[in-house]
Amino acid sequence: MLTLFHAPRSRSTRIIQLLHELDALDQVDVRIVDLPRQDGSGARDPANPHPEGKVPLLVHDGVEIWESNAIILYLTDLFGTRPFAPQPGDPDRGRYLSWLAWYGNVIEPVLVTEVAGLSHPILTATFRGRAELEARLIAALTDAPFLMGDHYSAADLLQVSPWTWFSDAAPKAQVVQDWIARCSARPSGAAASAFDEAATATPHRMASAV
């Protein structure tokens, strides 16, 4: 049994999108929960077993998996195929894992410290900064339409997510803007948005087949 604890229009929306890409949404019981929002709305939901009250949280046969990149790796190992998700033994596996890890180790820390107005040499030395982040994306996308090359992958789904939510903060380089547009055009994005619309009208619990 797979159960996903999900709050509409949050970080867990990309997991709903992932499940659409994997054609596996009907194999997951999606539980709708509340959470505190940046605008002061919402509250910690006692129905959410995440120890920090966050989403997403995936539970598989009683085992909890948290953090988006870990959940993406877990689900693509269960349901994914090349080229969307290189499997163990695939020559591209290492690069795929590196992009998934890079999101949590670089993109989120850099963006969060930027929004918070924090600047310190230790932060830059540990996580790098906006310039290094953008240079890495530009280098990866200059000669390829997607991070893994010619094909869209779960790495693109994860890495593009903050730029689709906060488009004004996205890198202005044309190769990055074109990549964002290609990723945003995926039908799974519209499907995830429609799922969240329906979930908002059905609080607390929603069957995955909706």
CSV table of C-alpha atoms in Angstrom, one decimal:
chain,number,residue,atom,x,y,z
A,1,MET,CA,0.0,0.0,0.0
A,2,LEU,CA,1.3,3.4,-1.0
A,3,THR,CA,-0.1,6.5,0.7
A,4,LEU,CA,0.9,10.1,-0.2
A,5,PHE,CA,0.1,12.9,2.2
A,6,HIS,CA,-0.4,15.9,0.0
A,7,ALA,CA,-1.4,19.6,0.4
A,8,PRO,CA,-2.7,21.2,-2.8
A,9,ARG,CA,-0.5,24.0,-4.3
A,10,SER,CA,2.5,23.1,-2.3
A,11,ARG,CA,5.8,21.2,-2.8
A,12,SER,CA,3.9,18.0,-2.9
A,13,THR,CA,2.1,19.1,-6.1
A,14,ARG,CA,5.2,18.0,-8.0
A,15,ILE,CA,4.7,14.5,-6.6
A,16,ILE,CA,1.2,14.5,-8.0
A,17,GLN,CA,2.7,15.6,-11.4
A,18,LEU,CA,5.3,12.8,-11.1
A,19,LEU,CA,2.6,10.2,-10.5
A,20,HIS,CA,0.8,11.4,-13.7
A,21,GLU,CA,4.0,11.1,-15.6
A,22,LEU,CA,4.5,7.6,-14.3
A,23,ASP,CA,0.8,6.7,-14.9
A,24,ALA,CA,0.7,5.5,-11.3
A,25,LEU,CA,-1.7,7.9,-9.6
A,26,ASP,CA,-4.3,5.1,-9.4
A,27,GLN,CA,-1.8,3.0,-7.4
A,28,VAL,CA,-1.4,5.6,-4.6
A,29,ASP,CA,-3.9,6.6,-1.9
A,30,VAL,CA,-3.7,10.4,-1.8
A,31,ARG,CA,-4.6,11.9,1.6
A,32,ILE,CA,-5.2,15.7,1.6
A,33,VAL,CA,-3.8,17.5,4.6
A,34,ASP,CA,-3.4,21.1,5.7
A,35,LEU,CA,-0.2,22.8,6.5
A,36,PRO,CA,1.0,26.3,7.6
A,37,ARG,CA,1.4,28.6,4.6
A,38,GLN,CA,3.8,31.5,4.2
A,39,ASP,CA,0.8,34.0,4.1
A,40,GLY,CA,-0.3,32.9,7.6
A,41,SER,CA,-3.1,30.7,6.4
A,42,GLY,CA,-3.4,27.0,7.2
A,43,ALA,CA,-2.2,25.0,10.2
A,44,ARG,CA,-0.4,21.9,11.1
A,45,ASP,CA,-2.7,19.0,10.4
A,46,PRO,CA,-2.9,16.2,13.1
A,47,ALA,CA,-3.8,13.8,10.2
A,48,ASN,CA,-0.3,14.3,8.7
A,49,PRO,CA,2.2,11.9,10.3
A,50,HIS,CA,5.2,13.8,9.0
A,51,PRO,CA,7.3,14.6,12.1
A,52,GLU,CA,7.6,18.3,11.0
A,53,GLY,CA,4.1,18.6,9.7
A,54,LYS,CA,5.4,19.1,6.1
A,55,VAL,CA,4.5,17.6,2.7
A,56,PRO,CA,5.1,15.5,0.8
A,57,LEU,CA,5.2,12.4,2.8
A,58,LEU,CA,5.0,9.0,1.2
A,59,VAL,CA,4.2,5.9,3.2
A,60,HIS,CA,4.9,2.4,1.7
A,61,ASP,CA,3.8,-0.6,3.8
A,62,GLY,CA,4.3,1.4,6.9
A,63,VAL,CA,7.7,2.9,6.0
A,64,GLU,CA,7.8,6.7,5.8
A,65,ILE,CA,9.8,8.4,2.9
A,66,TRP,CA,10.2,12.1,3.2
A,67,GLU,CA,11.9,14.9,1.2
A,68,SER,CA,10.8,15.5,-2.5
A,69,ASN,CA,14.0,14.2,-4.0
A,70,ALA,CA,13.9,11.0,-2.0
A,71,ILE,CA,10.3,10.4,-2.8
A,72,ILE,CA,10.9,11.1,-6.5
A,73,LEU,CA,13.8,8.6,-6.5
A,74,TYR,CA,11.7,6.0,-4.6
A,75,LEU,CA,8.7,6.3,-6.9
A,76,THR,CA,10.7,6.3,-10.1
A,77,ASP,CA,12.6,3.2,-8.9
A,78,LEU,CA,9.2,1.6,-8.4
A,79,PHE,CA,7.4,2.7,-11.6
A,80,GLY,CA,9.9,4.5,-13.8
A,81,THR,CA,11.6,3.5,-17.0
A,82,ARG,CA,14.3,5.0,-19.2
A,83,PRO,CA,14.6,7.8,-20.3
A,84,PHE,CA,12.3,9.4,-17.7
A,85,ALA,CA,14.1,7.7,-14.8
A,86,PRO,CA,17.4,5.8,-15.4
A,87,GLN,CA,17.3,2.6,-13.4
A,88,PRO,CA,20.2,0.9,-11.5
A,89,GLY,CA,22.8,-0.2,-13.9
A,90,ASP,CA,21.9,2.4,-16.5
A,91,PRO,CA,25.0,4.5,-17.6
A,92,ASP,CA,23.0,7.7,-16.9
A,93,ARG,CA,22.0,6.7,-13.4
A,94,GLY,CA,24.8,8.6,-11.7
A,95,ARG,CA,24.0,11.8,-13.5
A,96,TYR,CA,20.3,11.4,-12.7
A,97,LEU,CA,21.0,10.9,-9.0
A,98,SER,CA,23.3,13.9,-9.0
A,99,TRP,CA,20.6,16.2,-10.4
A,100,LEU,CA,18.0,14.9,-7.8
A,101,ALA,CA,20.5,15.6,-5.0
A,102,TRP,CA,21.5,19.0,-6.4
A,103,TYR,CA,18.0,20.3,-5.9
A,104,GLY,CA,18.0,19.9,-2.2
A,105,ASN,CA,21.7,20.7,-1.7
A,106,VAL,CA,21.9,23.8,-3.9
A,107,ILE,CA,18.7,25.1,-5.4
A,108,GLU,CA,16.5,25.3,-2.3
A,109,PRO,CA,19.2,26.6,0.0
A,110,VAL,CA,20.3,29.3,-2.5
A,111,LEU,CA,16.7,30.4,-3.1
A,112,VAL,CA,15.7,30.4,0.5
A,113,THR,CA,18.7,32.4,1.7
A,114,GLU,CA,18.1,34.8,-1.2
A,115,VAL,CA,14.5,35.4,-0.3
A,116,ALA,CA,15.4,35.7,3.4
A,117,GLY,CA,18.0,38.4,2.5
A,118,LEU,CA,20.9,36.4,4.0
A,119,SER,CA,24.4,36.6,2.8
A,120,HIS,CA,27.5,35.1,4.5
A,121,PRO,CA,30.7,33.6,3.2
A,122,ILE,CA,29.9,30.3,4.9
A,123,LEU,CA,26.6,30.1,3.1
A,124,THR,CA,28.2,30.8,-0.3
A,125,ALA,CA,31.0,28.3,0.3
A,126,THR,CA,28.6,25.6,1.4
A,127,PHE,CA,25.7,26.1,-1.1
A,128,ARG,CA,27.1,28.4,-3.7
A,129,GLY,CA,25.1,31.4,-4.8
A,130,ARG,CA,22.7,32.6,-7.5
A,131,ALA,CA,25.5,33.1,-10.1
A,132,GLU,CA,26.8,29.6,-9.7
A,133,LEU,CA,23.3,28.1,-9.7
A,134,GLU,CA,22.5,29.9,-13.0
A,135,ALA,CA,25.8,29.0,-14.6
A,136,ARG,CA,25.2,25.3,-13.8
A,137,LEU,CA,21.8,25.3,-15.5
A,138,ILE,CA,23.1,27.3,-18.5
A,139,ALA,CA,25.9,24.9,-19.0
A,140,ALA,CA,23.6,21.9,-18.8
A,141,LEU,CA,21.1,23.3,-21.2
A,142,THR,CA,23.2,25.1,-23.8
A,143,ASP,CA,23.5,22.0,-26.0
A,144,ALA,CA,20.6,20.0,-24.8
A,145,PRO,CA,16.8,20.6,-24.3
A,146,PHE,CA,16.7,18.9,-21.0
A,147,LEU,CA,19.1,18.2,-18.0
A,148,MET,CA,19.6,14.6,-19.0
A,149,GLY,CA,20.0,15.4,-22.7
A,150,ASP,CA,17.4,14.9,-25.4
A,151,HIS,CA,14.6,13.5,-23.1
A,152,TYR,CA,12.5,15.0,-20.3
A,153,SER,CA,13.2,13.2,-17.0
A,154,ALA,CA,12.1,13.3,-13.4
A,155,ALA,CA,15.2,15.4,-12.8
A,156,ASP,CA,13.7,18.2,-15.0
A,157,LEU,CA,10.3,17.8,-13.1
A,158,LEU,CA,12.0,18.5,-9.8
A,159,GLN,CA,14.5,21.2,-10.9
A,160,VAL,CA,12.0,23.3,-12.8
A,161,SER,CA,9.4,23.3,-10.0
A,162,PRO,CA,10.5,26.5,-8.2
A,163,TRP,CA,10.8,28.4,-11.4
A,164,THR,CA,7.2,27.6,-12.4
A,165,TRP,CA,6.0,28.7,-9.0
A,166,PHE,CA,8.1,31.9,-8.9
A,167,SER,CA,8.6,32.7,-12.6
A,168,ASP,CA,9.8,36.3,-11.8
A,169,ALA,CA,12.8,34.8,-9.9
A,170,ALA,CA,13.7,32.4,-12.7
A,171,PRO,CA,17.0,32.8,-14.5
A,172,LYS,CA,16.7,35.1,-17.5
A,173,ALA,CA,19.1,33.3,-19.8
A,174,GLN,CA,17.2,32.2,-22.9
A,175,VAL,CA,18.3,28.5,-22.8
A,176,VAL,CA,16.9,28.3,-19.2
A,177,GLN,CA,13.7,30.2,-20.1
A,178,ASP,CA,13.2,27.8,-23.1
A,179,TRP,CA,13.7,24.8,-20.8
A,180,ILE,CA,11.1,26.1,-18.3
A,181,ALA,CA,8.7,26.6,-21.2
A,182,ARG,CA,9.3,23.0,-22.5
A,183,CYS,CA,8.8,21.5,-19.0
A,184,SER,CA,5.7,23.6,-18.3
A,185,ALA,CA,4.1,22.4,-21.4
A,186,ARG,CA,4.0,18.8,-20.2
A,187,PRO,CA,0.4,17.6,-19.9
A,188,SER,CA,1.2,16.3,-16.4
A,189,GLY,CA,1.5,19.8,-15.1
A,190,ALA,CA,-2.0,20.7,-16.2
A,191,ALA,CA,-3.2,17.4,-14.8
A,192,ALA,CA,-1.6,18.1,-11.4
A,193,SER,CA,-3.2,21.5,-11.3
A,194,ALA,CA,-6.6,20.0,-12.0
A,195,PHE,CA,-6.1,17.5,-9.3
A,196,ASP,CA,-5.3,20.2,-6.8
A,197,GLU,CA,-8.4,22.1,-7.9
A,198,ALA,CA,-10.5,19.1,-7.2
A,199,ALA,CA,-8.7,18.3,-3.9
A,200,THR,CA,-9.3,21.9,-2.7
A,201,ALA,CA,-13.0,21.2,-3.0
A,202,THR,CA,-12.7,17.9,-1.1
A,203,PRO,CA,-10.6,18.6,2.0
A,204,HIS,CA,-9.0,16.0,4.3
A,205,ARG,CA,-9.1,13.0,2.0
A,206,MET,CA,-9.3,12.3,-1.7
A,207,ALA,CA,-9.2,9.1,-3.6
A,208,SER,CA,-6.3,8.8,-6.0
A,209,ALA,CA,-8.7,8.0,-8.9
A,210,VAL,CA,-10.4,11.4,-8.8
